[in-house]
Structures are given as structure tokens and as C-alpha cells.
Amino acid sequence: MASPATLVHRSSMPSSSPLQRLSTFNTATSPTTVTPATFSTTSPNPLDTFTTDPILSPFLSPSFSSTNFSSAALSSGSPASTAEHLHQAIRLLESQLRSEVLSRHSDLLNQLSSLQHADHSLSSVRSSVSSLQSSLRRIRSELSDPHQAIRSKTLQLSNLHTTTQLLTHTIRVLRISKKLRELVSSALSDEKLDLAKAAQFHSEILTMCDEYQLLGINVVDNELVYVKQVGDRLRNEAMKVLERGMEGLNQAEVGTGLQVFYNLGELKGTVDQLVSKYKSMGVKSVSAALDMKAISGGGGGGGGYGPGGIRGSGTPQIGGGAKARDALWQRMTTCMDQLHDIVVAVWHLQRVLSKKRDPFTHVLLLDEVIQLFATSRAVFGFDLRKEMLFLRYCAVEGDPMLTDRVWEALVKAFTSQMKSSFTASSFVKEIFTSGYPKLFSMIENLFERILHDTDVKGVLPAISTEGKDQMIASIENFQTSFLTLCFGRLSDLVHSVFSVASRGSVPSREQISRIITCIQEEIEAVQVDGRLTLLVLRVIGKILILVSEEAEMQIYVSWWGHIMKLDNAIVFVPKFCEKISAGPESRQIMGPATPAQIKNFALCQHLQEIHTRISSLVTGLPPIAADVLSPSLGKIYGVACDSVTSLFQGMIDRLESCILQIHEQKFGALGMDAAMDSNGSSYMEELQRSILHFRSEFLSRLLPSSNKVTSVGPETICTRLARSMASRVLTFFIRHASLVRPLSESGKLRMARDMAELELAVSQNLFPVEQLGGPYRALRSFRPLIFLETAQLESSPLLQDLPLSVVLHHLYSRGPDDLQSPLQRNKLTPLQYSLWLDSQGEDQIWRGIKATLDDYASKVRARGDKEFSPVYPLMLKLGSSLTEK
């Protein structure tokens, strides 16, 4: 007998072979019955051998095929043995089946008695069912007639109810129609007719007829003829009231008209119709404004005849240009007025829609016109301005605002007409190019007027900034042409002033003033708008760079060549050119001013005037104007500086060479003779002569007649250079005066006298020394400093106005000979040491001085001396204060 696991496995397999069907008997044991055979489950089952038998195992396969098995047996070469094996297996199965039947005999008998009991119960059920069927047939026959009667009465009741409803609704329609007749007949004129109430009655009648299917009833059909006639009258009268209210900006009339169409259920279609109408009006206005035939014909039928007639190129006939130009601007003005009225009227309609609510349903009328508006209500509540801003800027689906629809159509038409005029009509192109600021001003004024008239608290303006930019972009071609024309006018003027024919002469002051005046006029012409002003300023920046380049050619280049005949024309062939400002002629300072220097002076003053006047003009403009012109003004300033910088540098070099002669003087002489010597120092006399020469020959031509510098207006280039030169002279003198060694008491008196003479010469001929600041204070402090005792120096307030290096250098003149200065220690000339000082800071100078102090201390210690010179600790202390800072 098979094991339980094997039986369960086999029972789950589909029975498709005899062996399989036989093997399923092993699982037929009742779970509640225990038989003796149950205890023999551990004995081997012969059927289990079938699974391992190569001949019998195919019978257990779900895909067993008797044909395939027979073919395999015949082809095996021993069909007789296979048949005998099968017979033996069949006998084994029969024996096993007999054994199973005997072992389950009691269970089979029990199941047989259960089948007999079930058959008896089934007979009883059949009898009961037959009795029930006969009862149902009897009940059906008894209820058939009452059911038919009830069904018929129900149908009659439904028809009566429907008829009653039709009568009720018909009576209501007739009553409302009667009210409508009374309302219409009671009004003596259209002005006294309550259009909204009549529209409400009209809408209710039509709605009831459609909803309750009253059409086809004679009395209703007859009444509808009158109702439709009244509806047509209401539409006409409401449209008149609505249009009159939009033209006069009357909110009450617009609200009345909108309410009528809302009651009629035609609000959205009517608003769309009005918007389309105003779109068409705006497009026609733009087209009429640029109709060259109408402009040149003066509105008559002249067409192409007589003065002002149109030629093929869109240009008026000879003699009609001025008339056509005035007519064009007049039509543009009229067009802008009409566009203003159209946009404001549509905005007024939109404004009333955003405020008007139905008195019964409290529905906002704008919700009926713009579908997305109602959706945004959940987000913004009843803040209309926020809702409309959302619709204008954020909504990508749904209907746009009414004003946006109209403005988009107007911009599209205006752009198309402007593009066509630019390419097809040379006359319009010329007028709008030269008068672009006027055209731009018209659009700007249109935008400002619309904003002013639609600036109402809580209501979105009619046009956004993006809308204005769209309109301005439509005339961008004329803007480009205008800027090109502006650049051409100014560049032609610059080229005429700095022409090649007059390359050897200097432009006059009147010519320079004309350039500045033209620049000022160009700026004033476009000050109506900051953006346009910015564009023109960029053009002016290019012109200023052109002026600087032309001035460079005048200032820098000097030509040598020869005249020759080429193709029957006399031409100048250049052979050599030189930068005058960098050449010896421009740097000479010992003789009188050369013609090249005088030319450079004049050009410098001209460029300075351009820089000053343009800079003062920019101060009245927005701050960004200075940023735009700053590079070009810097170029003008740089060229002006270059024209005289080499001259001033030459003068500074000459004065420094005079000051360097201070080291050849004997400031260490002793005795009363030296103290009472009233003769000036030779180097100072030469310095004064050079300053007087520079003043008479150069500075008198460059500086104002009065050398008093005031705070009014910007500082001129030459004044700045003169101030810089004066500061350098004082600083250079103080430096080398501090290096003088030895310095006796009589030498101090002589040096003090030299400083007084220097102060007087600089103040009278170069620059007022009182206005030099630090260099002047240093000169005034150094004069009494040299007379102080060494012990008084540390606490003296004079040190505050003097560079520390000057004080330390001066202290060398008070020290012993073995305390060498950096100049002596490094065996440098005064000029070499001065150049080194120019390239170093105070900290580096102190390091050089500290090295000399360390050498001095080493020498003292080497000699065995116990005391240092009084200046040694003072210099260390002063130098250490610099290190601490």
C-alpha cells in the first residue's frame, strides 16, 4: 500500500491513464473511519514499483499516448516480452484492487445505505415541488385581472399628472408673458423701460418652454412670437445703452446693459462681440493713420495728381512733402487718441464686469465671461486685483483679460503697419526715423494716458509694462535707423572739425562748442524716456571716443614727406611720423613754448572743455548715464592729459635737478660770517628762475589768469597737474633737506631762508601752497623742527605732519660721523637714493635705517664705549613705533 505522502502527490496529478485512475483508490479512505487496513500503510505497495519500471512508468505520465507506446514496443525488438510484462502488471492491479475492496468492504456498505436514503429524500422533494407549482398557477390566475386594472389606472394617473404640469407651466408662461406685455406697454419710451426686468421675464419664458417642452402648444407658440419680438427689441436697446456707457465711461449704463444680456443668457457672446468690434476699430484706425494716399491727397480724391500726390515709391510729389509730413503726424496723433479711447472703453467694460453681481444669484459677471476667473476664486477669495494679476501673468489656460485681447490685436496691427511702412514707403521711413523721438513720445504719452485714466484702486490697469514694451518693439526698426542717423550727424560734424585738410591747424573754440551743442541737443531730444536716452548716450559715447581719436591724430602725429604728382593729381606722400607728445619738441622746457606745444595746449583745453561740459550735462541725468559715458569721458580725459603730461614731467625733472644741487651747498659752515650771509643759495636761485620761466612760458597758457583755486566746478587737468607738480616740489625738497649733512646752526638759518623762498615761489607761480594739504604742512613743520633740541624732538607735535623717514634722515645730521646714513652706507648718489625712496614704503625705509643703526651699535661695542649718541635711542624708539603700527 502507498504511503500517505505518495498518495497525496498522486491525487494532485490529473488522471489521464488507467494506472493513474487505479492509483487514486488509495485516497478514498474516509477520514472518520478507521479500518484494519489503516494499520498496514507501512507495508510496501506494489503500485509503487510502477514509477520506476521503464515499461509501466509511461502510463503514469499525464501526456501518455497509446499510439506512441505501441510504436515504441514494436520497435524495441521484443514486443512479446513487453506484452507479457503488461499482462503481469494487469494481474497485479486486479489483485491489488481486490485487496482494496475487501479491506474497505464495511465502508462501501455504509455508502450504499446513504445513497438509498438520499434517493428517498429526493422523492419527497419532488412531490413538494409539484404541489408548490400547482399553488403558484392558481395564484397567478387569481391576480391577473387586478394587476391589469391597477396598471391601467396608474397610466391614467401619470397622464393626468403630466397634463397638470403642462397646464401649470403653461399658465405660468402666460402669466409671465402677461407681465412682460404690461411692463412693455406701461413704458412710454425706451428710456423708461426696465430692460433688466423685461430680460428676466423673457429668459424665464424661454427657459420654461425648453425645460418643460411646451413647444407645440398653440397658446404657447402664439405667445412666443411676441416674446421673441420683445427679445430683439431688448437686445437692441441694451446694446445701445451698453455702447453709450462705454463711450461715456458711465458705470451705471454699462452695468444695466450687462445685466440685460446676463438675464438673456447671452453675456459672454455679447462681450466677445463688443471686444471684436473694438479690435476692428483699432485696426482700422492704425491702417488709416498710415494710408499714404489719403495723407498726400489731403483726404480728397486727388490721388496721384498735383502737389502731394503719391508716387510709386510712397514719396509725395515735389512740393507736397511738408504738407504730407504734417498730415502724417496729425493722423498719428488722431490714431493715438482713438487707441486710447478704445483701450479705456474696454477697460471700463472689464472694470464693471469685475464689480457687477447678479442681484438674485450673486454671481460675478466676470465669472461668466472669463472661465478661469471663477477657478482662481478658491485661491484668492474676493481680492479682484490679485485674481486679475494672476490671470494676466500666471494663467496659461483659459480666456485672457479683455484689455489684453484688444491690446494684443492693436500691437499686432501696429507692428504690421510699421514694418510695411519701413520697407515700402521711403517717405514714412524718413519722417519716422528723423522724428523717432516724437514717435516714441506719442507711444509713451499713450501709455501714460491709459495708465492715468485706468489707475483705480483695487482694479488692474488696462496695460502692463510688457504691453508697453511690445508696442515700442514694433518701432524698433525706426529706432535703429534713428540711432544710425544720430551717429552719422555727430560723426560728420567731428570729421569736419578734425578734417585731414586742417590737420595742421587747431580747431577753434566755436567748432568745439558746436560739437558740444549738438551733443546736448541730441540728449535733450530724447529725454522723454530713460531707455531711449540710454541708447543715445551710448551713441554719444562712441562720438566722444571718435573725438579722442581725432584729437590723438592732431596731438600725437607730425608728418614729414614730399609732394609728388600721381595720376595728374598733387598728393602728399608721408615719409616719417613721430609722436610729438613723447618727442623732444614737446618735452623741451628751457626755451619758449614751441608751436607744437602751443597746439597741444589748445587741444588740451578743448578736450578739457568737452569733458567738463559733458560731465556737467550728465549730472542732470539718471546715475546710469554716468556709467555709460564714463569710459568715453575717461578716454577724452586721458588724451587731454597725454597732451601735456610729458611737459609737466619735464618741468618736474628740471625742478628736481635744481633741488638735488642742495647737496653741493655747504650747510655745515660755522661762524658769524656764514650766519650773516644774506645771499641766497645758488640752487634756490636757479630753482626760482626755472619756476618763473615755467610760469611765463607754459603755465600762463594752461592755467587760469588767477591761480586761486576755488571749489566751484571740477578741477581742470592742468590745474591738477600743477597741484601735483607743486606737491612734488615741496615733498622732494623736504626729503633732500633732511638728507643734508652736516648741518650747522648757520646752515639751519640758511635752509630756513631757502624754505621760505621756496614757499613763496611755489605759491605765486605754481599753486597756492595753502591748498596742498600734507606737503605744505610738512614744509611748515620741518622749518621749526631743525631748530629744536634733540631731547625735544620725541614729544614735539611737529612730528605728526612729517613722514617718519624725513625725521629719521634729519637725525643723521645730529649724530656722530660713524653713524652713517643709508645713502653713505650703500655709497649711493642722492639721485639714486631718492629714486629708491620713491619705490619704497616707510617700513622698507626703516629697515635700511635700522641696518645703519645696527652697524653703529657694533662699532661702539667694538671700541668698548659704554654710551651711544643721544640720537641712537631716539631713532630706535621712533622706528619701533612704526613697527608697532
mmCIF file of C-alpha atoms in Angstrom, residues 591-726:
data_model
loop_
_atom_site.group_PDB
_atom_site.id
_atom_site.type_symbol
_atom_site.label_atom_id
_atom_site.label_comp_id
_atom_site.label_asym_id
_atom_site.label_seq_id
_atom_site.Cartn_x
_atom_site.Cartn_y
_atom_site.Cartn_z
ATOM 1 C CA GLY A 591 63.213 127.827 -24.205
ATOM 2 C CA PRO A 592 59.929 129.455 -25.157
ATOM 3 C CA ALA A 593 56.896 127.321 -25.996
ATOM 4 C CA THR A 594 57.159 125.756 -29.450
ATOM 5 C CA PRO A 595 54.283 125.749 -31.971
ATOM 6 C CA ALA A 596 53.738 122.029 -31.321
ATOM 7 C CA GLN A 597 53.454 122.687 -27.595
ATOM 8 C CA ILE A 598 51.071 125.594 -28.164
ATOM 9 C CA LYS A 599 48.948 123.309 -30.354
ATOM 10 C CA ASN A 600 48.942 120.679 -27.637
ATOM 11 C CA PHE A 601 47.912 123.320 -25.088
ATOM 12 C CA ALA A 602 44.951 124.397 -27.225
ATOM 13 C CA LEU A 603 43.790 120.839 -27.852
ATOM 14 C CA CYS A 604 44.141 120.027 -24.174
ATOM 15 C CA GLN A 605 41.912 122.964 -23.274
ATOM 16 C CA HIS A 606 39.391 121.978 -25.949
ATOM 17 C CA LEU A 607 39.231 118.415 -24.669
ATOM 18 C CA GLN A 608 39.017 119.713 -21.122
ATOM 19 C CA GLU A 609 36.055 121.875 -22.118
ATOM 20 C CA ILE A 610 34.329 118.889 -23.746
ATOM 21 C CA HIS A 611 34.954 116.773 -20.658
ATOM 22 C CA THR A 612 33.750 119.485 -18.271
ATOM 23 C CA ARG A 613 30.574 120.426 -20.132
ATOM 24 C CA ILE A 614 29.526 116.870 -20.929
ATOM 25 C CA SER A 615 30.187 115.862 -17.314
ATOM 26 C CA SER A 616 28.050 118.734 -16.045
ATOM 27 C CA LEU A 617 25.334 117.733 -18.517
ATOM 28 C CA VAL A 618 25.384 114.148 -17.252
ATOM 29 C CA THR A 619 24.859 115.265 -13.655
ATOM 30 C CA GLY A 620 21.268 116.171 -14.542
ATOM 31 C CA LEU A 621 20.585 112.679 -15.894
ATOM 32 C CA PRO A 622 19.970 109.395 -14.037
ATOM 33 C CA PRO A 623 23.053 107.830 -12.388
ATOM 34 C CA ILE A 624 23.309 105.167 -15.079
ATOM 35 C CA ALA A 625 24.135 107.890 -17.614
ATOM 36 C CA ALA A 626 27.442 108.499 -15.854
ATOM 37 C CA ASP A 627 28.216 104.775 -16.051
ATOM 38 C CA VAL A 628 27.550 104.748 -19.802
ATOM 39 C CA LEU A 629 29.686 107.801 -20.606
ATOM 40 C CA SER A 630 32.381 107.153 -18.034
ATOM 41 C CA PRO A 631 34.687 105.121 -20.365
ATOM 42 C CA SER A 632 34.456 107.624 -23.228
ATOM 43 C CA LEU A 633 34.867 110.629 -20.921
ATOM 44 C CA GLY A 634 37.846 108.860 -19.409
ATOM 45 C CA LYS A 635 39.283 108.470 -22.900
ATOM 46 C CA ILE A 636 38.824 112.224 -23.541
ATOM 47 C CA TYR A 637 40.419 112.993 -20.202
ATOM 48 C CA GLY A 638 43.298 110.634 -20.885
ATOM 49 C CA VAL A 639 44.095 112.153 -24.288
ATOM 50 C CA ALA A 640 43.937 115.650 -22.798
ATOM 51 C CA CYS A 641 46.334 114.573 -20.056
ATOM 52 C CA ASP A 642 48.696 112.929 -22.528
ATOM 53 C CA SER A 643 48.967 116.162 -24.483
ATOM 54 C CA VAL A 644 50.630 117.992 -21.562
ATOM 55 C CA THR A 645 51.775 115.241 -19.212
ATOM 56 C CA SER A 646 55.202 114.990 -20.819
ATOM 57 C CA LEU A 647 55.630 118.767 -20.463
ATOM 58 C CA PHE A 648 54.798 118.703 -16.780
ATOM 59 C CA GLN A 649 57.024 115.689 -16.262
ATOM 60 C CA GLY A 650 59.855 117.603 -17.921
ATOM 61 C CA MET A 651 59.272 120.576 -15.634
ATOM 62 C CA ILE A 652 59.245 118.317 -12.584
ATOM 63 C CA ASP A 653 62.506 116.673 -13.668
ATOM 64 C CA ARG A 654 64.083 120.097 -14.101
ATOM 65 C CA LEU A 655 62.978 121.336 -10.676
ATOM 66 C CA GLU A 656 64.160 118.106 -9.051
ATOM 67 C CA SER A 657 67.573 118.506 -10.659
ATOM 68 C CA CYS A 658 67.745 122.021 -9.167
ATOM 69 C CA ILE A 659 66.787 120.700 -5.729
ATOM 70 C CA LEU A 660 69.411 117.959 -5.948
ATOM 71 C CA GLN A 661 72.058 120.713 -6.012
ATOM 72 C CA ILE A 662 71.303 121.241 -2.317
ATOM 73 C CA HIS A 663 73.827 118.504 -1.607
ATOM 74 C CA GLU A 664 76.553 120.638 -3.254
ATOM 75 C CA GLN A 665 75.930 123.501 -0.828
ATOM 76 C CA LYS A 666 77.890 123.965 2.413
ATOM 77 C CA PHE A 667 75.332 123.900 5.176
ATOM 78 C CA GLY A 668 77.936 122.809 7.739
ATOM 79 C CA ALA A 669 79.934 126.078 7.724
ATOM 80 C CA LEU A 670 80.494 127.685 11.125
ATOM 81 C CA GLY A 671 80.998 131.247 12.219
ATOM 82 C CA MET A 672 79.174 134.548 12.149
ATOM 83 C CA ASP A 673 80.064 135.198 8.517
ATOM 84 C CA ALA A 674 78.099 132.213 7.412
ATOM 85 C CA ALA A 675 75.210 133.125 9.681
ATOM 86 C CA MET A 676 75.060 136.739 8.464
ATOM 87 C CA ASP A 677 75.405 135.863 4.742
ATOM 88 C CA SER A 678 72.338 137.381 3.095
ATOM 89 C CA ASN A 679 72.999 135.935 -0.338
ATOM 90 C CA GLY A 680 70.566 133.235 -1.401
ATOM 91 C CA SER A 681 71.623 129.727 -2.182
ATOM 92 C CA SER A 682 72.654 129.230 -5.779
ATOM 93 C CA TYR A 683 70.455 126.143 -6.183
ATOM 94 C CA MET A 684 67.443 128.056 -4.850
ATOM 95 C CA GLU A 685 68.069 130.944 -7.221
ATOM 96 C CA GLU A 686 68.191 128.530 -10.139
ATOM 97 C CA LEU A 687 65.051 126.818 -8.870
ATOM 98 C CA GLN A 688 63.232 130.157 -8.683
ATOM 99 C CA ARG A 689 64.352 131.127 -12.190
ATOM 100 C CA SER A 690 63.073 127.824 -13.556
ATOM 101 C CA ILE A 691 59.719 128.242 -11.808
ATOM 102 C CA LEU A 692 59.362 131.809 -13.175
ATOM 103 C CA HIS A 693 60.246 130.590 -16.651
ATOM 104 C CA PHE A 694 57.707 127.778 -16.481
ATOM 105 C CA ARG A 695 55.055 130.195 -15.311
ATOM 106 C CA SER A 696 55.639 132.752 -18.025
ATOM 107 C CA GLU A 697 56.088 130.357 -20.933
ATOM 108 C CA PHE A 698 53.838 127.393 -20.140
ATOM 109 C CA LEU A 699 51.615 127.677 -17.111
ATOM 110 C CA SER A 700 50.296 131.101 -18.109
ATOM 111 C CA ARG A 701 48.858 129.451 -21.242
ATOM 112 C CA LEU A 702 47.402 126.474 -19.384
ATOM 113 C CA LEU A 703 46.205 127.801 -16.037
ATOM 114 C CA PRO A 704 43.528 130.423 -15.381
ATOM 115 C CA SER A 705 44.632 134.035 -15.085
ATOM 116 C CA SER A 706 44.188 133.773 -11.327
ATOM 117 C CA ASN A 707 45.923 130.875 -9.644
ATOM 118 C CA LYS A 708 43.438 130.866 -6.811
ATOM 119 C CA VAL A 709 41.670 127.555 -6.841
ATOM 120 C CA THR A 710 38.056 127.595 -5.818
ATOM 121 C CA SER A 711 35.697 124.769 -5.050
ATOM 122 C CA VAL A 712 33.243 125.801 -7.764
ATOM 123 C CA GLY A 713 33.256 123.331 -10.675
ATOM 124 C CA PRO A 714 35.547 120.395 -11.316
ATOM 125 C CA GLU A 715 39.308 120.731 -11.252
ATOM 126 C CA THR A 716 40.876 121.161 -14.682
ATOM 127 C CA ILE A 717 43.559 118.834 -15.987
ATOM 128 C CA CYS A 718 46.277 121.483 -15.983
ATOM 129 C CA THR A 719 45.309 122.641 -12.502
ATOM 130 C CA ARG A 720 45.544 119.078 -11.253
ATOM 131 C CA LEU A 721 48.953 118.640 -12.885
ATOM 132 C CA ALA A 722 50.150 121.976 -11.457
ATOM 133 C CA ARG A 723 48.979 120.965 -7.992
ATOM 134 C CA SER A 724 50.705 117.611 -8.368
ATOM 135 C CA MET A 725 53.909 119.348 -9.509
ATOM 136 C CA ALA A 726 53.830 121.792 -6.574
#
